[in-house]
C-alpha positions as a printed Julia matrix, in Angstrom:
132×3 Matrix{Float64}:
  80.71  139.53  102.65
  79.72  140.54  106.16
  82.11  140.49  109.09
  80.21  137.48  110.47
  80.58  135.58  107.16
  84.32  136.32  107.2
  84.63  135.08  110.8
  82.76  131.86  110.02
  84.9   131.31  106.93
  88.05  131.92  108.98
  86.94  129.39  111.59
  86.21  126.89  108.83
  89.66  127.46  107.36
  91.4   127.11  110.72
  89.47  123.93  111.53
  90.54  122.25  108.31
  93.87  123.99  107.86
  92.7   125.44  104.57
  94.5   128.29  102.93
  91.8   129.34  100.45
  88.32  130.73  101.06
  85.25  128.98   99.66
  84.44  130.23   96.19
  81.62  132.75   96.44
  79.66  133.43   93.31
  76.68  134.61   95.38
  75.31  134.31   98.89
  73.09  131.38   97.91
  72.74  128.9    99.39
  73.37  129.98  102.94
  75.38  127.53  105.02
  76.62  126.66  108.5
  79.82  124.85  109.45
  79.59  122.92  112.71
  82.57  121.39  114.49
  81.37  118.05  115.87
  84.76  116.98  117.3
  88.49  117.54  116.68
  88.48  115.8   113.3
  84.83  116.02  112.2
  82.71  118.84  110.85
  79.26  119.15  109.33
  78.4   121.59  106.56
  74.69  122.46  106.5
  73.11  124.21  103.51
  69.63  125.77  103.6
  67.87  124.42  100.5
  64.14  125.0   100.93
  62.25  123.78   97.87
  65.0   121.38   96.72
  64.96  117.62   97.23
  67.64  114.93   97.04
  67.14  114.46   93.28
  67.87  118.16   92.66
  71.27  118.07   94.42
  74.62  116.7    93.26
  77.58  116.42   95.65
  81.11  115.75   94.4
  84.47  115.45   96.08
  87.26  115.95   93.56
  90.87  117.18   93.82
  90.45  118.27   97.46
  87.33  120.28   96.65
  83.77  119.72   97.83
  81.3   120.77   95.11
  77.57  121.04   95.74
  75.35  121.71   92.72
  71.63  122.28   92.74
  69.16  122.52   89.89
  65.46  122.36   90.6
  64.09  119.58   88.4
  61.03  118.63   90.38
  59.1   121.91   90.53
  55.77  122.0    88.74
  54.64  125.2    87.07
  52.8   127.36   89.57
  51.35  130.84   89.39
  53.12  132.78   92.13
  51.66  135.99   93.53
  54.89  136.49   95.47
  58.01  134.36   95.31
  60.32  134.88   98.28
  61.92  131.43   98.4
  64.57  131.19   95.73
  65.09  127.96   93.85
  67.67  129.21   91.38
  70.42  126.84   90.21
  73.63  127.1    92.24
  77.14  125.78   92.64
  78.83  126.1    96.04
  82.45  124.94   96.41
  84.65  124.44   99.46
  88.35  123.63   99.3
  89.21  120.69  101.55
  92.45  120.31  103.44
  94.65  117.28  102.95
  93.12  114.11  104.45
  89.61  115.66  104.74
  86.89  113.64  103.02
  83.12  113.46  102.83
  81.69  110.74  105.05
  77.93  111.09  104.55
  75.25  113.4   103.22
  71.6   113.63  104.19
  68.65  115.94  103.65
  65.92  116.73  106.17
  63.43  119.59  106.37
  65.17  121.6   103.62
  68.63  121.31  105.22
  71.38  119.41  103.4
  73.94  118.07  105.91
  77.35  116.92  104.7
  79.63  115.23  107.25
  83.36  115.74  106.74
  86.13  113.86  108.51
  89.87  114.38  108.69
  91.69  111.02  108.62
  95.41  111.52  109.1
  97.36  108.32  108.37
  99.23  106.9   111.39
 102.55  107.33  109.58
 101.94  111.1   109.37
 100.79  111.64  112.96
 103.29  113.02  115.46
 105.07  110.33  117.42
 105.87  110.75  121.11
 109.43  109.66  121.85
 110.11  108.5   125.37
 113.31  109.46  127.16
 115.17  106.7   128.92
 116.88  107.36  132.22
 120.35  105.93  132.92
């Protein structure tokens, strides 16, 4: 893990209040985490060569799991193969009240929108002070 990867992971953890790092079995697929506002983030994964049918996204027990297996590739004779299409599983622990809102794929980038919805009963309450 590079220093930059560690910094990005730390920012991701701070943003969601997570206490565990994403599980890293390899560096693939590469990803970005973008803070879109105080309670929303987008995780982008670079998945050149994959399409929507090759990807499975699950949210289970406060974990985001993204699996990819290339099913749609036809047999080709490669002279050089620099774009990997190996099967992968990438997991991210999610903080309490963080859930997947949407997922979309465009130009080889899978975008997963996450939102933190804290119930009103759990939000801090401002108590006013009366003067006498």
